[in-house]
Short mmCIF file of C-alpha atoms in Angstrom, two decimals:
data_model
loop_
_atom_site.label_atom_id
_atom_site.label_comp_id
_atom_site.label_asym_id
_atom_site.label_seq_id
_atom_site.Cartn_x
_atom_site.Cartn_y
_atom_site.Cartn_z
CA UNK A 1 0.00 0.00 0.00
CA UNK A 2 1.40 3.11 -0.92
CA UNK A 3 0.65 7.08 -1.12
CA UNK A 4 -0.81 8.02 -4.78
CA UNK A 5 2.18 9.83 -6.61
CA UNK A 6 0.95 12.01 -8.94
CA UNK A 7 4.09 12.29 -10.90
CA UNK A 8 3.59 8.98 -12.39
CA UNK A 9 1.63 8.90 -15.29
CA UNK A 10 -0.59 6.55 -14.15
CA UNK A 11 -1.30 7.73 -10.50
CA UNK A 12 -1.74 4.42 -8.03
CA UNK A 13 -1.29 3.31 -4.71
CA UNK A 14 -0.87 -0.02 -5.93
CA UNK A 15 3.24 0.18 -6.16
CA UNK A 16 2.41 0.29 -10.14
CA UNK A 17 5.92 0.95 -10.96
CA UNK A 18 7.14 -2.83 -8.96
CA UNK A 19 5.29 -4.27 -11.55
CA UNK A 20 6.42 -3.26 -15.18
CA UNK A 21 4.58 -5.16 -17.36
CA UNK A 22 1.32 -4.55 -15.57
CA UNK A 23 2.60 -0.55 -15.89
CA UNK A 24 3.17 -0.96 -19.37
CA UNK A 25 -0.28 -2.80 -20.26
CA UNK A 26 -2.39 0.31 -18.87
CA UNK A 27 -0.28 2.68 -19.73
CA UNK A 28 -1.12 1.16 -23.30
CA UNK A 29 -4.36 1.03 -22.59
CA UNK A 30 -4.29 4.93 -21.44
CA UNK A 31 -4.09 6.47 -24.67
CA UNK A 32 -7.31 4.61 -25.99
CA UNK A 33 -9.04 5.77 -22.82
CA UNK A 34 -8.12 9.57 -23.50
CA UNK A 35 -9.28 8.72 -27.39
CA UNK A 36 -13.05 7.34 -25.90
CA UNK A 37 -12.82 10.19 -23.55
CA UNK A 38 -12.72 12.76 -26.20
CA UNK A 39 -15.05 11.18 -28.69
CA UNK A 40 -17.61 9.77 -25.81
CA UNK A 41 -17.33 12.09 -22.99
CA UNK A 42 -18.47 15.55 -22.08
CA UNK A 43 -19.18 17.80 -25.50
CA UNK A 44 -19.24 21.53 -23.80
CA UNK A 45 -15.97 22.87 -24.61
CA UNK A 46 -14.62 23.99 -21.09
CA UNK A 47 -10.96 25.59 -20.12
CA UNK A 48 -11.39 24.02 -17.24
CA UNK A 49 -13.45 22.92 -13.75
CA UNK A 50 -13.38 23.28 -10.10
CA UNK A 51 -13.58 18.93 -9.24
CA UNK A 52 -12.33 16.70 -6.45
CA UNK A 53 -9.20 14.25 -7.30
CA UNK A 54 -8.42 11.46 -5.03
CA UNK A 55 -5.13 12.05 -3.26
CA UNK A 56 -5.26 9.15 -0.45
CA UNK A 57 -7.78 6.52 1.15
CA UNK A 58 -7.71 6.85 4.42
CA UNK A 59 -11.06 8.48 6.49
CA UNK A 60 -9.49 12.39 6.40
CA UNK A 61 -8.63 14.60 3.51
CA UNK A 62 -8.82 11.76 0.62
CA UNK A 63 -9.69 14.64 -2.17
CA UNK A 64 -8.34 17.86 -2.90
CA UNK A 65 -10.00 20.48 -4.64
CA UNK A 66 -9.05 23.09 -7.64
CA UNK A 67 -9.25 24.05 -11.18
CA UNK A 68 -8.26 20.92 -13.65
CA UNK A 69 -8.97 21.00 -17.06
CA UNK A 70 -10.36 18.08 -17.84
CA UNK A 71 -8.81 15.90 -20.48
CA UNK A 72 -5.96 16.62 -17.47
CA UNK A 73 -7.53 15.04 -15.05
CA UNK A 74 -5.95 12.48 -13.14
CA UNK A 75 -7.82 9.45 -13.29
CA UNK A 76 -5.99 6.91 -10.97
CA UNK A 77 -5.84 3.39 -9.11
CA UNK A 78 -7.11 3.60 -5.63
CA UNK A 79 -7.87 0.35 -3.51
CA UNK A 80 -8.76 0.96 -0.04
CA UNK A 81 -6.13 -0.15 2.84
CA UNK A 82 -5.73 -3.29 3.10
CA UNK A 83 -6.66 -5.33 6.28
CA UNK A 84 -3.63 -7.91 6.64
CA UNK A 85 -6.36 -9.73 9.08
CA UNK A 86 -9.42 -9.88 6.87
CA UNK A 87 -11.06 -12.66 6.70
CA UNK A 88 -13.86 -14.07 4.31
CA UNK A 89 -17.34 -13.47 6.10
CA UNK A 90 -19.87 -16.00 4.45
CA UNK A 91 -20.92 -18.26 2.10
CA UNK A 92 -18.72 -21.72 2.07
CA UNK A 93 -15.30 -20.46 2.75
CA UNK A 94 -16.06 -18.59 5.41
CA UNK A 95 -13.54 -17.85 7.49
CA UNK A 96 -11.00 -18.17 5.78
CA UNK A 97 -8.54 -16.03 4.82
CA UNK A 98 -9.49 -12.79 2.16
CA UNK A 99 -8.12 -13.51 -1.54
CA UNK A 100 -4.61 -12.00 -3.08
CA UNK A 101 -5.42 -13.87 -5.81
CA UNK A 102 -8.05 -14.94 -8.00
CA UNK A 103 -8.67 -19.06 -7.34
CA UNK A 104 -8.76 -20.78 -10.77
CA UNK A 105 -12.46 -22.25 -10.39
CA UNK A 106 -13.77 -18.55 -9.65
CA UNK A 107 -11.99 -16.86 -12.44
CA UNK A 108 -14.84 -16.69 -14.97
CA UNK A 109 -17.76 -15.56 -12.78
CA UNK A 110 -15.17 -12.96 -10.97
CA UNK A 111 -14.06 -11.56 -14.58
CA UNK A 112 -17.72 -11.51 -15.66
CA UNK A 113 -18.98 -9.82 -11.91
CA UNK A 114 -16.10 -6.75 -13.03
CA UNK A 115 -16.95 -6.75 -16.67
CA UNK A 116 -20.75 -6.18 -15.55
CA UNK A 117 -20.00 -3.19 -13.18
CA UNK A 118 -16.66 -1.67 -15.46
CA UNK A 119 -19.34 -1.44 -18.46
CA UNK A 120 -21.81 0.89 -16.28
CA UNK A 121 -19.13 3.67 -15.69
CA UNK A 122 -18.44 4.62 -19.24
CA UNK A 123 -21.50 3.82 -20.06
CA UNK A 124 -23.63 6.72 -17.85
CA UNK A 125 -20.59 9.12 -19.19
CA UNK A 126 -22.37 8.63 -22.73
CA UNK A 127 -25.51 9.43 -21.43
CA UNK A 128 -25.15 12.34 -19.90
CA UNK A 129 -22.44 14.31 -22.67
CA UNK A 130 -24.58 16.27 -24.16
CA UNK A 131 -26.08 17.67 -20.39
CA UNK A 132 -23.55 20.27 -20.03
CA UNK A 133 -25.17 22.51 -23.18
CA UNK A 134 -27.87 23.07 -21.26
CA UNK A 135 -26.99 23.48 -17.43
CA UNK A 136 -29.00 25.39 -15.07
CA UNK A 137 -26.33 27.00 -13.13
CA UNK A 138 -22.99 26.58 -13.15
CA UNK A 139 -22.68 24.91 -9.60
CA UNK A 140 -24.71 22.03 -11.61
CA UNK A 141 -22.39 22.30 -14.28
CA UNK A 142 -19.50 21.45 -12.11
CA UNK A 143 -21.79 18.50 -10.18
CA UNK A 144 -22.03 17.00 -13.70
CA UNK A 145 -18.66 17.07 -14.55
CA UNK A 146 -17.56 15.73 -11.05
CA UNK A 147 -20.04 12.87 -11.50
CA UNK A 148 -18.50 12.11 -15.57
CA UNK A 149 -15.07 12.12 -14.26
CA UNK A 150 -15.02 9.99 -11.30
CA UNK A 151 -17.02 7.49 -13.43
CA UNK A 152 -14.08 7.82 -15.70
CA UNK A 153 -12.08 6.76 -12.57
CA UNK A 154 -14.59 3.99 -11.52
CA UNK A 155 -13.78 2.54 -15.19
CA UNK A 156 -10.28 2.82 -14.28
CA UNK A 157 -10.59 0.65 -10.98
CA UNK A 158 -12.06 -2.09 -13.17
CA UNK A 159 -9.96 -1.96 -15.62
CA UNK A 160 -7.17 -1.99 -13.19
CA UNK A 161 -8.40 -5.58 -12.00
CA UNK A 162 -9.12 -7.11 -15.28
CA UNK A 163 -5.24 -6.41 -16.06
CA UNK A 164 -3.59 -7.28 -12.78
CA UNK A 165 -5.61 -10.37 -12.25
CA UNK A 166 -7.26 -11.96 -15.61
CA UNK A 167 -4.37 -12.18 -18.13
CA UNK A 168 -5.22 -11.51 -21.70
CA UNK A 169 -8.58 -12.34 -21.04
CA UNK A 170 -9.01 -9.44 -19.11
CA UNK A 171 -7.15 -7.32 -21.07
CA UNK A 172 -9.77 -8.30 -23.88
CA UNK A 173 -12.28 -7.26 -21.69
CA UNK A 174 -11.12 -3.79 -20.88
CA UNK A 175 -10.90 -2.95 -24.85
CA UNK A 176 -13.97 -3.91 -25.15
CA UNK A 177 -15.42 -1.99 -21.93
CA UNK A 178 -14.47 1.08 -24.86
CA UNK A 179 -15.81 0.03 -27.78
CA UNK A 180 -19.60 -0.74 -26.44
CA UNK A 181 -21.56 2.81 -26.01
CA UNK A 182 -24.67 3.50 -24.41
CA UNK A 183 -27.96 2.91 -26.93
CA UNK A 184 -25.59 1.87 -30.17
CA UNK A 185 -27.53 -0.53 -31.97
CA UNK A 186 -24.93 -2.78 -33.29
CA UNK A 187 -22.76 -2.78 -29.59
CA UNK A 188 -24.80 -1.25 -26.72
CA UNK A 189 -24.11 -1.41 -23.31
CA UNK A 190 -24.74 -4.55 -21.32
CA UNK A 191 -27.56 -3.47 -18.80
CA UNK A 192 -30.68 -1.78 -20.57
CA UNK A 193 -30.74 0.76 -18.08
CA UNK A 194 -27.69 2.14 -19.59
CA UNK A 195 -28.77 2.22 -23.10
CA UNK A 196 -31.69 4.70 -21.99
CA UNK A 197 -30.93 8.27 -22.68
CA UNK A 198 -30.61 11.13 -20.29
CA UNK A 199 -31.56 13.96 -22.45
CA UNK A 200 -32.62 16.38 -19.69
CA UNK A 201 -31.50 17.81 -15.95
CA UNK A 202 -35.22 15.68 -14.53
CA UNK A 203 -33.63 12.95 -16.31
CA UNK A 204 -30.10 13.49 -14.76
CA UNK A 205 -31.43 14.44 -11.26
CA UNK A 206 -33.50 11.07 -11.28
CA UNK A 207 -30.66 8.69 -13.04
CA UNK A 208 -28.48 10.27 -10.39
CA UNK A 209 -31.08 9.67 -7.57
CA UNK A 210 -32.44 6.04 -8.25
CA UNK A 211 -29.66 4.28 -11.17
CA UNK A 212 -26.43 5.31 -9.06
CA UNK A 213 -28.25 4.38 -6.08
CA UNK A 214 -28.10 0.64 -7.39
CA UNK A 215 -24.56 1.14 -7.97
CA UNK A 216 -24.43 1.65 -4.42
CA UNK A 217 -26.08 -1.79 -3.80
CA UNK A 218 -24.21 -3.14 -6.14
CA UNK A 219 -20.91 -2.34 -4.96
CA UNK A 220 -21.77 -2.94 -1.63
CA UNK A 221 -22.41 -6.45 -2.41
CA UNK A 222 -19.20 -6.42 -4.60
CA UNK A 223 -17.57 -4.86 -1.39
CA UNK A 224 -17.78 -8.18 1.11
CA UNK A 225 -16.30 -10.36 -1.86
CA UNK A 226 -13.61 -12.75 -0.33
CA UNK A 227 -11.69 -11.15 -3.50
CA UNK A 228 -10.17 -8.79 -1.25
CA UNK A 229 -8.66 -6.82 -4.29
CA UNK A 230 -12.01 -6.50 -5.58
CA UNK A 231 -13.62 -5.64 -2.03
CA UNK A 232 -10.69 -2.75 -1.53
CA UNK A 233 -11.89 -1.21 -4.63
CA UNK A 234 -15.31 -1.09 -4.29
CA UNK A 235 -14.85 0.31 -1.10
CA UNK A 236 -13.16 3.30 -2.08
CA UNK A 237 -15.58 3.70 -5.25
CA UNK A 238 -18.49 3.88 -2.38
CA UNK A 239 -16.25 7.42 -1.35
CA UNK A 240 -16.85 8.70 -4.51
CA UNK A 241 -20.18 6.97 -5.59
CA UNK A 242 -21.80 8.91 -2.45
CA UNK A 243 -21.65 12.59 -4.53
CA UNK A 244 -23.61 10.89 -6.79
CA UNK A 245 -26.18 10.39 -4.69
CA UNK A 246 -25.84 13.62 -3.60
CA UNK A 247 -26.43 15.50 -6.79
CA UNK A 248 -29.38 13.18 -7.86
CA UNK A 249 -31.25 13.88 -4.03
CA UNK A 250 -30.33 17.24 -3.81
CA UNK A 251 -30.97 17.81 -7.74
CA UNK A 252 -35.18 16.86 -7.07
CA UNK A 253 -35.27 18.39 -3.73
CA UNK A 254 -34.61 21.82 -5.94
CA UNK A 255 -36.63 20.93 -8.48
CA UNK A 256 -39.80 20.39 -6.36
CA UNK A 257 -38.55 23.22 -4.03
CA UNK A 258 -39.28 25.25 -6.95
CA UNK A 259 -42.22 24.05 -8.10
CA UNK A 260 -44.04 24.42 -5.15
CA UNK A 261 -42.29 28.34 -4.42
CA UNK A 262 -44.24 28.99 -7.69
CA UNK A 263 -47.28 27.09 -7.13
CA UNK A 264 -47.82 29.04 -3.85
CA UNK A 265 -46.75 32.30 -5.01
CA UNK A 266 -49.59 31.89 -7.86
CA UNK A 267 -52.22 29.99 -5.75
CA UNK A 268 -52.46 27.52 -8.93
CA UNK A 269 -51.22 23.79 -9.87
CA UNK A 270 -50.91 24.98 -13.45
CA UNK A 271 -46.76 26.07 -13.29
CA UNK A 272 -45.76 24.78 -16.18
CA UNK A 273 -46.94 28.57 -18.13
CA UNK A 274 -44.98 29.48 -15.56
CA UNK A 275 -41.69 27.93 -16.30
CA UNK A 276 -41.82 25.52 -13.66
CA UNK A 277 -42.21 21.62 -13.77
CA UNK A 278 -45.73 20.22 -12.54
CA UNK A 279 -45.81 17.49 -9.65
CA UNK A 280 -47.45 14.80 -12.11
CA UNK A 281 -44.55 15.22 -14.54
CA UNK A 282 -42.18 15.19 -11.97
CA UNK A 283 -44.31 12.27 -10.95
CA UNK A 284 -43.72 10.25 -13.75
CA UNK A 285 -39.95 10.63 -14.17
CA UNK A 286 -39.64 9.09 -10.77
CA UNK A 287 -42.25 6.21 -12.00
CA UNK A 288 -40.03 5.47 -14.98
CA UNK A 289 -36.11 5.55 -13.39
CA UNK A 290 -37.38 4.01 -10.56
CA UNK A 291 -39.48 1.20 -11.85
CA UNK A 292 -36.10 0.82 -14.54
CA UNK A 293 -33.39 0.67 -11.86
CA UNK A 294 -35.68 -1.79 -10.08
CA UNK A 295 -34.77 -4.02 -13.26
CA UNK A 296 -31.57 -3.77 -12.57
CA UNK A 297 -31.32 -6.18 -9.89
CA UNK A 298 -32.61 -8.75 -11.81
CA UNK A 299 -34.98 -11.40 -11.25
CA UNK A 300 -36.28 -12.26 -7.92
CA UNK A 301 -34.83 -15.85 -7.64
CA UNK A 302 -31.44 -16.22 -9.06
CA UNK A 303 -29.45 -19.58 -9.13
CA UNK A 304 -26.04 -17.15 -10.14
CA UNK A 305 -26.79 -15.16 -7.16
CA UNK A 306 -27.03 -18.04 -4.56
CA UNK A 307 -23.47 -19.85 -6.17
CA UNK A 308 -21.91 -15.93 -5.92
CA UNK A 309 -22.45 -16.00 -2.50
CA UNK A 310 -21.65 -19.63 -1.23
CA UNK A 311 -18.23 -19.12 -3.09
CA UNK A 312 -17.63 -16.02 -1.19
CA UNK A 313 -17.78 -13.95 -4.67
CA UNK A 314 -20.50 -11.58 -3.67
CA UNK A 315 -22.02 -10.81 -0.57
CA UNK A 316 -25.37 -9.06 1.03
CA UNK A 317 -25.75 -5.08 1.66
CA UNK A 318 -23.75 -4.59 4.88
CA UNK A 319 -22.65 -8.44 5.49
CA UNK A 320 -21.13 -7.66 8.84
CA UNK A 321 -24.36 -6.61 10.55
CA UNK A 322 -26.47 -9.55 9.60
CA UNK A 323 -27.40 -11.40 12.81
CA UNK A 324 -27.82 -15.18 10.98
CA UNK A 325 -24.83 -17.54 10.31
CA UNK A 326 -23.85 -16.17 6.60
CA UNK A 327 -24.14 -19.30 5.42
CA UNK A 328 -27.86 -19.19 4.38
CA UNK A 329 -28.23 -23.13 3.75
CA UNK A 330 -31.33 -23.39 5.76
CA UNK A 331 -33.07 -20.16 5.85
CA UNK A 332 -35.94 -19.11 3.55
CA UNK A 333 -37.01 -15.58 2.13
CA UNK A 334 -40.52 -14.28 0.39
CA UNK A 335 -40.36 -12.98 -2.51
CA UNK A 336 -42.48 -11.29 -4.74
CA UNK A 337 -44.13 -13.85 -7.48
CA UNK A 338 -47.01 -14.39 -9.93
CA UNK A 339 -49.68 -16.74 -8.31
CA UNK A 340 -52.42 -18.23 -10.72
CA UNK A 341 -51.60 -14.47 -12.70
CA UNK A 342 -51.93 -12.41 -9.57
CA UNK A 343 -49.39 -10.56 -7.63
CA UNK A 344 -48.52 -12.14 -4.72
CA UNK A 345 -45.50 -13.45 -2.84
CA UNK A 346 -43.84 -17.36 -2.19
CA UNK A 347 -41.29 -18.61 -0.24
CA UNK A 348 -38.10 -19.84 -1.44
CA UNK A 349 -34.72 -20.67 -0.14
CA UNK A 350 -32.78 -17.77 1.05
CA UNK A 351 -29.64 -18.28 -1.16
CA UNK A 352 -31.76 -18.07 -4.22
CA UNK A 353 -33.61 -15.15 -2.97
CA UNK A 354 -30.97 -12.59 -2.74
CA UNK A 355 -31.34 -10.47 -5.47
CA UNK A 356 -34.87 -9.97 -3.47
CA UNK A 357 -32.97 -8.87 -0.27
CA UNK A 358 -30.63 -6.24 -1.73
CA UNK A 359 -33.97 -5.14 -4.06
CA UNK A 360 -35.40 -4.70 -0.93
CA UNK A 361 -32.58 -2.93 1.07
CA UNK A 362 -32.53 -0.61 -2.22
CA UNK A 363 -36.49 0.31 -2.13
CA UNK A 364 -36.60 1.69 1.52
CA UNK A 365 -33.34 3.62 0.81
CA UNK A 366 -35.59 5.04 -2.05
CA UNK A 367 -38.55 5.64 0.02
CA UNK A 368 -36.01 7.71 2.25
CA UNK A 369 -35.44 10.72 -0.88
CA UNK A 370 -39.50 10.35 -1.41
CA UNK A 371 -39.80 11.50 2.65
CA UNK A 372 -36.94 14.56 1.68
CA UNK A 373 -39.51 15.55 -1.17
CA UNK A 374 -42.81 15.57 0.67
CA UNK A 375 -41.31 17.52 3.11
CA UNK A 376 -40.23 20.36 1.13
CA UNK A 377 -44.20 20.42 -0.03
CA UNK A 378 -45.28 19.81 3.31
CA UNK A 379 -43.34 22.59 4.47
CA UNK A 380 -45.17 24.86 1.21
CA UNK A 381 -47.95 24.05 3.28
CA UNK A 382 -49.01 21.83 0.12
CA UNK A 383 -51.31 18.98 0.42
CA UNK A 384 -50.35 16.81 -2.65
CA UNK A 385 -47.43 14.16 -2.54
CA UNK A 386 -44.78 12.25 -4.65
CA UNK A 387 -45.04 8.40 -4.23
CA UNK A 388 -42.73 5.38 -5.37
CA UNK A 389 -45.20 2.82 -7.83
CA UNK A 390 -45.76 -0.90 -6.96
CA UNK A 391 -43.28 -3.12 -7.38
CA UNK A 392 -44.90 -5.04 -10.24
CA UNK A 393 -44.86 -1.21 -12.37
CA UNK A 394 -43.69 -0.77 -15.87
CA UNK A 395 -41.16 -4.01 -15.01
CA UNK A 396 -39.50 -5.33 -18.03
CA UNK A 397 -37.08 -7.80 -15.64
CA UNK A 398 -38.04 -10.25 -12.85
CA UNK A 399 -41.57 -11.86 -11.65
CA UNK A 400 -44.07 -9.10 -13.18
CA UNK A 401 -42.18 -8.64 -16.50
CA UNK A 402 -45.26 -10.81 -18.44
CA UNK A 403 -47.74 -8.62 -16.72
CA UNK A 404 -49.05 -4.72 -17.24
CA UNK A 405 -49.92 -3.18 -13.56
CA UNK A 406 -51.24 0.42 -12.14
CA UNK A 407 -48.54 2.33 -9.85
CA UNK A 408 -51.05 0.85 -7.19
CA UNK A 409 -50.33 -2.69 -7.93
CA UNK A 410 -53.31 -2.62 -10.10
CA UNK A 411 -53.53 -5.38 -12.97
CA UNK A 412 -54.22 -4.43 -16.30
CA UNK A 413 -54.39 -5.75 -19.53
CA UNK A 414 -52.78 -4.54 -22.63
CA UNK A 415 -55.39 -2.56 -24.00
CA UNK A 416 -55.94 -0.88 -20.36
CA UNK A 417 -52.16 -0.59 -20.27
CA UNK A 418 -51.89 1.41 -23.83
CA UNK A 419 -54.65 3.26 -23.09
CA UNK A 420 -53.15 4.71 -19.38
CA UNK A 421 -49.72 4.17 -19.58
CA UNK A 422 -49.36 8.04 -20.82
CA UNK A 423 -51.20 8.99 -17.23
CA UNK A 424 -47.82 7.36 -15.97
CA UNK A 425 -45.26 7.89 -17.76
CA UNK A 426 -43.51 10.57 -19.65
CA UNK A 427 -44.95 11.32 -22.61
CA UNK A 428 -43.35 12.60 -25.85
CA UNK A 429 -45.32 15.80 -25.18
CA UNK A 430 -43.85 15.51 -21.46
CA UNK A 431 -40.42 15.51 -22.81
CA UNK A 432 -40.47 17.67 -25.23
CA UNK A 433 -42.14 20.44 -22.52
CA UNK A 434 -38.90 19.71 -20.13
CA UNK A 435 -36.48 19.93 -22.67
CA UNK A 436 -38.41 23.24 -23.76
CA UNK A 437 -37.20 23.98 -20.15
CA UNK A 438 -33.65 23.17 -20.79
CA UNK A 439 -31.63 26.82 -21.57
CA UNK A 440 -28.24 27.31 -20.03
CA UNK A 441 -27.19 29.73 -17.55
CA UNK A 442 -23.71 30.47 -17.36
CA UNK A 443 -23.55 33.56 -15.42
CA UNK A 444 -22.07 33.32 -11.75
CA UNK A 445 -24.41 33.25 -9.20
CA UNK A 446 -28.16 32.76 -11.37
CA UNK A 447 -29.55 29.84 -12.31
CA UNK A 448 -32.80 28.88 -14.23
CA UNK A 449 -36.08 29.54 -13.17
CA UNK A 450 -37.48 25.91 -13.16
CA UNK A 451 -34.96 24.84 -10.08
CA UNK A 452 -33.89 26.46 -6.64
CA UNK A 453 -30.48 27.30 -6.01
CA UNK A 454 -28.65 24.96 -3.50
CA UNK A 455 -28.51 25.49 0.17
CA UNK A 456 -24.68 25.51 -0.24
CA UNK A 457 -21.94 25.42 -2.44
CA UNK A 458 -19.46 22.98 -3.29
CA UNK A 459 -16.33 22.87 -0.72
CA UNK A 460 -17.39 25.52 1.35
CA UNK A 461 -17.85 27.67 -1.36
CA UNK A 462 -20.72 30.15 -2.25
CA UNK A 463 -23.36 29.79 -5.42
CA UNK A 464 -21.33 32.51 -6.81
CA UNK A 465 -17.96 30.30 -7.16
CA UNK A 466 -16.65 30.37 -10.32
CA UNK A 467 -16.71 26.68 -10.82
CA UNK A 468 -16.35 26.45 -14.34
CA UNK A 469 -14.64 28.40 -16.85
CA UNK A 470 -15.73 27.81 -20.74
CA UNK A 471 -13.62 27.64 -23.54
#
């Protein structure tokens, strides 16, 4: 374990340099990075922008912050420190002690588990790279940016482990991890949820809210594996991953903040002549990235899921605190299920059901932003509310992927469903009114009129920062 030097070209604490042919494989691999980067990543021209870069791991003063133009930004290897004691906490070799190395007869379900989370960083780059022609302030300006290049990193950390531990196989893998792109026909990205497009700031806000809150499940999971390289990185993603988060919850707060200053100022629900964005459209972008990023965790029984965890690949949300033996052979779970065509639950063993438990763990971390929200119109002393849909909503993944059902759990057919589905879910009309919304502000210290300005700024400093300077 080392400090990250950033006079090496590839800044690590890994001890990069003890390991030349590893060094010279991603320093290979660099170039085509800064190529995707370029062609793929953020299109605003910008001289440059006021972001966090990773300087250590430990609990105080990991980041520093200042001016970097971007294409200069150093993307590094971080793992977390490493526990010389750690031991493997469930499934069959528990234990016993963490991983160096990856055992033979895990290899391919290890290289596909990184694979599967490397191809979601680049990935929500390519969504959002058009976002920046059309920020609302500059303080969200630099929030996007932030978010693009430490999923720039988060590709890195991946691609770090695919070189150090697969062999040519996983130096394969990483090419390839640049040549898929989010919604290309002929090579898209793996998970649909990163083929969607994020077109607007709703969009972002939400993506950032509900999509990179499953990467916080996700790596959580990743971050108990008995891999322990693979458990160090995760765990310092989750430093970074938590901004996310941030933007996306703070991002909707604003935007409802707003709507309801305006519906209160003007005693009306109709805001929309008014330049703000109505509850029921907000509404329905929560219906659709939440009821998508549901899909994400895959079915609700899952054979993969159960073998993951017995061979200590992948564990549960917060292992550690679980107060059962880890080993799961006997216990049982309910999980949601189609019964004679209705929407119901059955049991099933508890190894199988554990895409179900971190589903689970994700929805009432959801339902905690949804409180946030309410509050803020609570607080406008108004009486109408935001809401997550049933579980069985606009699912395309998982138990209630045959069926068409309300955001009450109510089930439809078809017909009903292509008849109502518009009273749900954005509509092109929908869109094309919060895109209408979209207009930049560059200007220190204003922002548009369909969003609030944050409580605070970024680093301790004010709105008024200059936090990005255009080309």
């Amino acid at each position: 374990m080392t400090t990250p030097d950033y006079a090496e070209k590839i800044p690590n604490n890994v001890s990069l340099n003890d390991d030349r042919r590893l060094q010279r494989a991603l320093e290979s691999w660099q170039p085509n990075f800064l190529s995707w980067w370029e062609s793929m990543g953020p299109t605003l021209p910008t001289q440059d922008v006021y972001l966090r870069t990773a300087v250590n791991v430990g609990r105080e003063g990991w980041a520093q912050f200042g001016h970097v133009p971007m294409r200069d930004y150093r993307w590094g290897i971080f793992l977390a420190e490493r526990d010389g004691d750690r031991r493997i906490g469930f499934g069959a070799h528990k234990g016993e002690p963490a991983w160096q190395k990856v055992p033979g007869e895990y290899r391919a379900e290890l290289q596909r588990l990184i694979v599967i989370q490397g191809d979601t960083e680049p990935a929500s780059v390519e969504q959002q790279r058009n976002l920046g022609a059309t920020a609302p302030s500059l303080y969200d300006l630099r929030n996007l940016f932030q978010v693009n290049v430490e999923e720039g990193r988060h590709l890195w950390a991946m691609v770090y482990l695919l070189h150090a531990h697969f062999g040519r196989e996983g130096r394969e893998e990483a090419e390839e991890l640049l040549h898929r792109n989010s919604g290309s026909e002929d090579s898209p990205r793996i998970l649909g949820a990163f083929n969607e497009e994020t077109p607007d700031w709703l969009s972002f806000y939400m993506f950032t809210y509900f999509t990179d809150r499953d990467g916080k499940y996700q790596l959580g999971t990743l971050k108990e594996s008995a891999f322990d390289p693979l458990s160090r990185t995760c765990e310092f993603m989750l430093k970074e991953e938590a901004h996310h988060m941030f933007v996306g919850t703070t991002g909707v707060d604003r935007v409802v903040e707003r709507t309801a200053q305006v519906m209160v100022e003007n005693d009306t629900d109709d805001v929309a002549a008014r330049g703000a964005i109505p509850l029921p459209v907000i509404q329905k972008y929560i219906n659709f990235h939440y009821s998508v990023s549901l899909d994400l965790f895959g079915g609700e029984t899952s054979t993969n899921v159960a073998n993951y965890y017995t061979a200590g690949l992948k564990g549960r949300w917060l292992e550690d605190r679980r107060k059962d033996d880890h080993l799961l052979a006997s216990d049982s779970i309910m999980v949601d299920a189609l019964t004679d065509g209705e929407i119901a639950q059955t049991e099933v063993a508890a190894l199988v059901g554990l895409n179900t438990d971190l589903r689970r763990e994700y929805i009432s971390d959801c339902a905690g932003g949804v409180k946030r929200w309410n509050r803020i119109l609570e607080q406008a002393g108004l009486p109408q509310r935001l809401y997550l849909p049933h579980i069985a909503f606009n699912r395309k993944v998982g138990a209630f992927a045959p069926i068409e059902a309300s955001p009450t759990g109510e089930r439809l057919s078809a017909g009903e469903w292509d008849a109502r589905k518009g009273q749900w879910l954005p509509t092109d009309t929908d869109k094309t009114f919060v895109r209408s919304l979209m207009q930049p502000v560059f200007q220190r210290g204003k922002i548009a009129a369909w969003i609030a300005p944050p409580r605070n700024g970024i680093n301790g400093q004010p709105f008024d920062y200059d936090y990005v300077h255009l080309a």
